[in-house]
Structure formats: C-alpha cells, structure tokens
Amino acid sequence: MLIFRQGAGHVRPNSALNPGLVYDSKFTDWLSFLCGAQPGGGCTGVTPMDPSNLNQASIAIGDMAGVQTIKRRVTNVSGGPLTVNAALTGMAAST
C-alpha cells in the first residue's frame, strides 16, 4: 500500500534545538510584510516591503512580469562550521 511509503521513522524532537541554520526575522519585518501585502497601504509609521522579500525559507512572487531578485539571509546557529549548498528545481533558468 502506498500510504505506508512515507512517514515511517523515529521522531527526534531534540534535533529541533539545533536546526543548523535559521532564517532570522523580527517583529518589524513581519509588520512591514503585512503593510506591503495590503492593497492601498493603510499603515502609518511603517515602511512596507515587497511581500516576496520576507526572510523565510519559501519564496512566492505573485505578480512578476519580468526579472526579480530575491535575497534570503540565514544565520549559522550550529556552533561550528557549516557547509550549505543551494539548488533550484522546477523553474527554467534564464541567461
């Protein structure tokens, strides 16, 4: 049965205490994200950000009509050296 092909294994909750890398974001980042996602603004005293620039693991671009550069910041919290490789799948690369 296909339902048993995934999900088996041993849960190791202590591994969550040392994730290796984290995507840091502050309250002000989320507030700027929410203000940028609201049509017409409505936020005072907050600089809106393009919602696709919120520093998180996923990337979503709702209205791209050309080229857009997305940056992410990660912080090594492993306590030692860490090597990370980035990969892109599912999208055609343009040159």
mmCIF file with all atom_site columns, C-alpha atoms in Angstrom:
data_model
loop_
_atom_site.group_PDB
_atom_site.id
_atom_site.type_symbol
_atom_site.label_atom_id
_atom_site.label_alt_id
_atom_site.label_comp_id
_atom_site.label_asym_id
_atom_site.label_entity_id
_atom_site.label_seq_id
_atom_site.pdbx_PDB_ins_code
_atom_site.Cartn_x
_atom_site.Cartn_y
_atom_site.Cartn_z
_atom_site.occupancy
_atom_site.B_iso_or_equiv
_atom_site.pdbx_formal_charge
_atom_site.auth_seq_id
_atom_site.auth_comp_id
_atom_site.auth_asym_id
_atom_site.auth_atom_id
_atom_site.pdbx_PDB_model_num
ATOM 1  C CA . MET A 1 1  ? 0.000  0.000  0.000   1.00 0.00 ? 1  MET A CA 1
ATOM 2  C CA . LEU A 1 2  ? 1.324  3.417  -0.945  1.00 0.00 ? 2  LEU A CA 1
ATOM 3  C CA . ILE A 1 3  ? 0.208  5.098  2.271   1.00 0.00 ? 3  ILE A CA 1
ATOM 4  C CA . PHE A 1 4  ? 2.980  3.359  4.201   1.00 0.00 ? 4  PHE A CA 1
ATOM 5  C CA . ARG A 1 5  ? 5.820  4.507  1.898   1.00 0.00 ? 5  ARG A CA 1
ATOM 6  C CA . GLN A 1 6  ? 6.361  7.752  3.813   1.00 0.00 ? 6  GLN A CA 1
ATOM 7  C CA . GLY A 1 7  ? 6.077  8.880  7.377   1.00 0.00 ? 7  GLY A CA 1
ATOM 8  C CA . ALA A 1 8  ? 7.793  5.914  8.973   1.00 0.00 ? 8  ALA A CA 1
ATOM 9  C CA . GLY A 1 9  ? 10.807 6.508  11.128  1.00 0.00 ? 9  GLY A CA 1
ATOM 10 C CA . HIS A 1 10 ? 11.929 7.678  14.507  1.00 0.00 ? 10 HIS A CA 1
ATOM 11 C CA . VAL A 1 11 ? 10.996 11.140 15.756  1.00 0.00 ? 11 VAL A CA 1
ATOM 12 C CA . ARG A 1 12 ? 13.949 13.015 17.239  1.00 0.00 ? 12 ARG A CA 1
ATOM 13 C CA . PRO A 1 13 ? 12.481 16.176 18.814  1.00 0.00 ? 13 PRO A CA 1
ATOM 14 C CA . ASN A 1 14 ? 15.808 17.192 20.380  1.00 0.00 ? 14 ASN A CA 1
ATOM 15 C CA . SER A 1 15 ? 17.124 17.868 16.864  1.00 0.00 ? 15 SER A CA 1
ATOM 16 C CA . ALA A 1 16 ? 14.844 20.919 16.758  1.00 0.00 ? 16 ALA A CA 1
ATOM 17 C CA . LEU A 1 17 ? 17.008 22.517 19.437  1.00 0.00 ? 17 LEU A CA 1
ATOM 18 C CA . ASN A 1 18 ? 19.911 22.746 16.968  1.00 0.00 ? 18 ASN A CA 1
ATOM 19 C CA . PRO A 1 19 ? 18.493 23.420 13.489  1.00 0.00 ? 19 PRO A CA 1
ATOM 20 C CA . GLY A 1 20 ? 21.874 24.429 11.993  1.00 0.00 ? 20 GLY A CA 1
ATOM 21 C CA . LEU A 1 21 ? 20.542 27.405 10.020  1.00 0.00 ? 21 LEU A CA 1
ATOM 22 C CA . VAL A 1 22 ? 17.752 29.828 10.830  1.00 0.00 ? 22 VAL A CA 1
ATOM 23 C CA . TYR A 1 23 ? 16.002 32.491 8.776   1.00 0.00 ? 23 TYR A CA 1
ATOM 24 C CA . ASP A 1 24 ? 16.034 35.453 11.154  1.00 0.00 ? 24 ASP A CA 1
ATOM 25 C CA . SER A 1 25 ? 13.085 37.811 11.065  1.00 0.00 ? 25 SER A CA 1
ATOM 26 C CA . LYS A 1 26 ? 11.930 40.336 13.599  1.00 0.00 ? 26 LYS A CA 1
ATOM 27 C CA . PHE A 1 27 ? 8.525  41.701 14.522  1.00 0.00 ? 27 PHE A CA 1
ATOM 28 C CA . THR A 1 28 ? 9.203  44.795 12.391  1.00 0.00 ? 28 THR A CA 1
ATOM 29 C CA . ASP A 1 29 ? 9.934  42.557 9.364   1.00 0.00 ? 29 ASP A CA 1
ATOM 30 C CA . TRP A 1 30 ? 6.545  40.864 9.715   1.00 0.00 ? 30 TRP A CA 1
ATOM 31 C CA . LEU A 1 31 ? 4.803  44.214 10.218  1.00 0.00 ? 31 LEU A CA 1
ATOM 32 C CA . SER A 1 32 ? 6.444  45.593 7.055   1.00 0.00 ? 32 SER A CA 1
ATOM 33 C CA . PHE A 1 33 ? 5.411  42.409 5.232   1.00 0.00 ? 33 PHE A CA 1
ATOM 34 C CA . LEU A 1 34 ? 1.777  42.815 6.321   1.00 0.00 ? 34 LEU A CA 1
ATOM 35 C CA . CYS A 1 35 ? 1.751  46.503 5.360   1.00 0.00 ? 35 CYS A CA 1
ATOM 36 C CA . GLY A 1 36 ? 3.242  45.688 1.942   1.00 0.00 ? 36 GLY A CA 1
ATOM 37 C CA . ALA A 1 37 ? 0.665  42.969 1.340   1.00 0.00 ? 37 ALA A CA 1
ATOM 38 C CA . GLN A 1 38 ? -2.266 45.337 1.928   1.00 0.00 ? 38 GLN A CA 1
ATOM 39 C CA . PRO A 1 39 ? -3.593 46.987 -1.231  1.00 0.00 ? 39 PRO A CA 1
ATOM 40 C CA . GLY A 1 40 ? -3.548 50.751 -0.771  1.00 0.00 ? 40 GLY A CA 1
ATOM 41 C CA . GLY A 1 41 ? -1.353 50.636 2.321   1.00 0.00 ? 41 GLY A CA 1
ATOM 42 C CA . GLY A 1 42 ? -3.200 51.852 5.373   1.00 0.00 ? 42 GLY A CA 1
ATOM 43 C CA . CYS A 1 43 ? -0.127 51.555 7.592   1.00 0.00 ? 43 CYS A CA 1
ATOM 44 C CA . THR A 1 44 ? 1.333  54.630 9.232   1.00 0.00 ? 44 THR A CA 1
ATOM 45 C CA . GLY A 1 45 ? 4.877  54.815 10.525  1.00 0.00 ? 45 GLY A CA 1
ATOM 46 C CA . VAL A 1 46 ? 5.852  51.513 8.886   1.00 0.00 ? 46 VAL A CA 1
ATOM 47 C CA . THR A 1 47 ? 7.856  51.105 5.698   1.00 0.00 ? 47 THR A CA 1
ATOM 48 C CA . PRO A 1 48 ? 6.047  48.477 3.578   1.00 0.00 ? 48 PRO A CA 1
ATOM 49 C CA . MET A 1 49 ? 8.147  45.747 1.981   1.00 0.00 ? 49 MET A CA 1
ATOM 50 C CA . ASP A 1 50 ? 7.505  43.693 -1.109  1.00 0.00 ? 50 ASP A CA 1
ATOM 51 C CA . PRO A 1 51 ? 5.936  40.530 0.372   1.00 0.00 ? 51 PRO A CA 1
ATOM 52 C CA . SER A 1 52 ? 8.347  38.316 -1.595  1.00 0.00 ? 52 SER A CA 1
ATOM 53 C CA . ASN A 1 53 ? 11.247 39.841 0.387   1.00 0.00 ? 53 ASN A CA 1
ATOM 54 C CA . LEU A 1 54 ? 10.171 38.473 3.775   1.00 0.00 ? 54 LEU A CA 1
ATOM 55 C CA . ASN A 1 55 ? 13.139 36.468 5.063   1.00 0.00 ? 55 ASN A CA 1
ATOM 56 C CA . GLN A 1 56 ? 11.726 32.949 5.198   1.00 0.00 ? 56 GLN A CA 1
ATOM 57 C CA . ALA A 1 57 ? 12.524 29.613 3.597   1.00 0.00 ? 57 ALA A CA 1
ATOM 58 C CA . SER A 1 58 ? 9.788  29.730 0.960   1.00 0.00 ? 58 SER A CA 1
ATOM 59 C CA . ILE A 1 59 ? 9.672  32.114 -1.980  1.00 0.00 ? 59 ILE A CA 1
ATOM 60 C CA . ALA A 1 60 ? 6.442  33.281 -3.577  1.00 0.00 ? 60 ALA A CA 1
ATOM 61 C CA . ILE A 1 61 ? 6.129  36.018 -6.196  1.00 0.00 ? 61 ILE A CA 1
ATOM 62 C CA . GLY A 1 62 ? 2.560  36.891 -7.057  1.00 0.00 ? 62 GLY A CA 1
ATOM 63 C CA . ASP A 1 63 ? 2.918  39.491 -9.795  1.00 0.00 ? 63 ASP A CA 1
ATOM 64 C CA . MET A 1 64 ? 6.243  39.022 -11.556 1.00 0.00 ? 64 MET A CA 1
ATOM 65 C CA . ALA A 1 65 ? 6.249  40.390 -15.084 1.00 0.00 ? 65 ALA A CA 1
ATOM 66 C CA . GLY A 1 66 ? 9.973  40.219 -15.718 1.00 0.00 ? 66 GLY A CA 1
ATOM 67 C CA . VAL A 1 67 ? 13.033 39.656 -13.582 1.00 0.00 ? 67 VAL A CA 1
ATOM 68 C CA . GLN A 1 68 ? 13.092 39.942 -9.802  1.00 0.00 ? 68 GLN A CA 1
ATOM 69 C CA . THR A 1 69 ? 15.977 39.297 -7.426  1.00 0.00 ? 69 THR A CA 1
ATOM 70 C CA . ILE A 1 70 ? 15.100 37.641 -4.132  1.00 0.00 ? 70 ILE A CA 1
ATOM 71 C CA . LYS A 1 71 ? 17.573 37.557 -1.256  1.00 0.00 ? 71 LYS A CA 1
ATOM 72 C CA . ARG A 1 72 ? 17.496 35.444 1.876   1.00 0.00 ? 72 ARG A CA 1
ATOM 73 C CA . ARG A 1 73 ? 19.671 35.711 4.986   1.00 0.00 ? 73 ARG A CA 1
ATOM 74 C CA . VAL A 1 74 ? 20.483 32.689 7.087   1.00 0.00 ? 74 VAL A CA 1
ATOM 75 C CA . THR A 1 75 ? 22.348 32.504 10.372  1.00 0.00 ? 75 THR A CA 1
ATOM 76 C CA . ASN A 1 76 ? 24.519 29.575 11.400  1.00 0.00 ? 76 ASN A CA 1
ATOM 77 C CA . VAL A 1 77 ? 23.421 28.544 14.898  1.00 0.00 ? 77 VAL A CA 1
ATOM 78 C CA . SER A 1 78 ? 25.096 25.138 14.849  1.00 0.00 ? 78 SER A CA 1
ATOM 79 C CA . GLY A 1 79 ? 28.038 26.254 16.962  1.00 0.00 ? 79 GLY A CA 1
ATOM 80 C CA . GLY A 1 80 ? 30.562 25.082 14.348  1.00 0.00 ? 80 GLY A CA 1
ATOM 81 C CA . PRO A 1 81 ? 31.457 25.307 10.671  1.00 0.00 ? 81 PRO A CA 1
ATOM 82 C CA . LEU A 1 82 ? 28.600 24.516 8.319   1.00 0.00 ? 82 LEU A CA 1
ATOM 83 C CA . THR A 1 83 ? 28.593 23.911 4.569   1.00 0.00 ? 83 THR A CA 1
ATOM 84 C CA . VAL A 1 84 ? 25.375 24.642 2.700   1.00 0.00 ? 84 VAL A CA 1
ATOM 85 C CA . ASN A 1 85 ? 24.557 24.017 -0.958  1.00 0.00 ? 85 ASN A CA 1
ATOM 86 C CA . ALA A 1 86 ? 21.716 25.763 -2.748  1.00 0.00 ? 86 ALA A CA 1
ATOM 87 C CA . ALA A 1 87 ? 19.720 24.157 -5.546  1.00 0.00 ? 87 ALA A CA 1
ATOM 88 C CA . LEU A 1 88 ? 16.922 25.235 -7.840  1.00 0.00 ? 88 LEU A CA 1
ATOM 89 C CA . THR A 1 89 ? 14.338 22.883 -9.305  1.00 0.00 ? 89 THR A CA 1
ATOM 90 C CA . GLY A 1 90 ? 11.111 23.301 -11.173 1.00 0.00 ? 90 GLY A CA 1
ATOM 91 C CA . MET A 1 91 ? 11.913 26.542 -12.939 1.00 0.00 ? 91 MET A CA 1
ATOM 92 C CA . ALA A 1 92 ? 13.581 27.218 -16.242 1.00 0.00 ? 92 ALA A CA 1
ATOM 93 C CA . ALA A 1 93 ? 16.858 29.067 -15.801 1.00 0.00 ? 93 ALA A CA 1
ATOM 94 C CA . SER A 1 94 ? 17.319 32.176 -17.918 1.00 0.00 ? 94 SER A CA 1
ATOM 95 C CA . THR A 1 95 ? 20.628 33.589 -19.054 1.00 0.00 ? 95 THR A CA 1
#
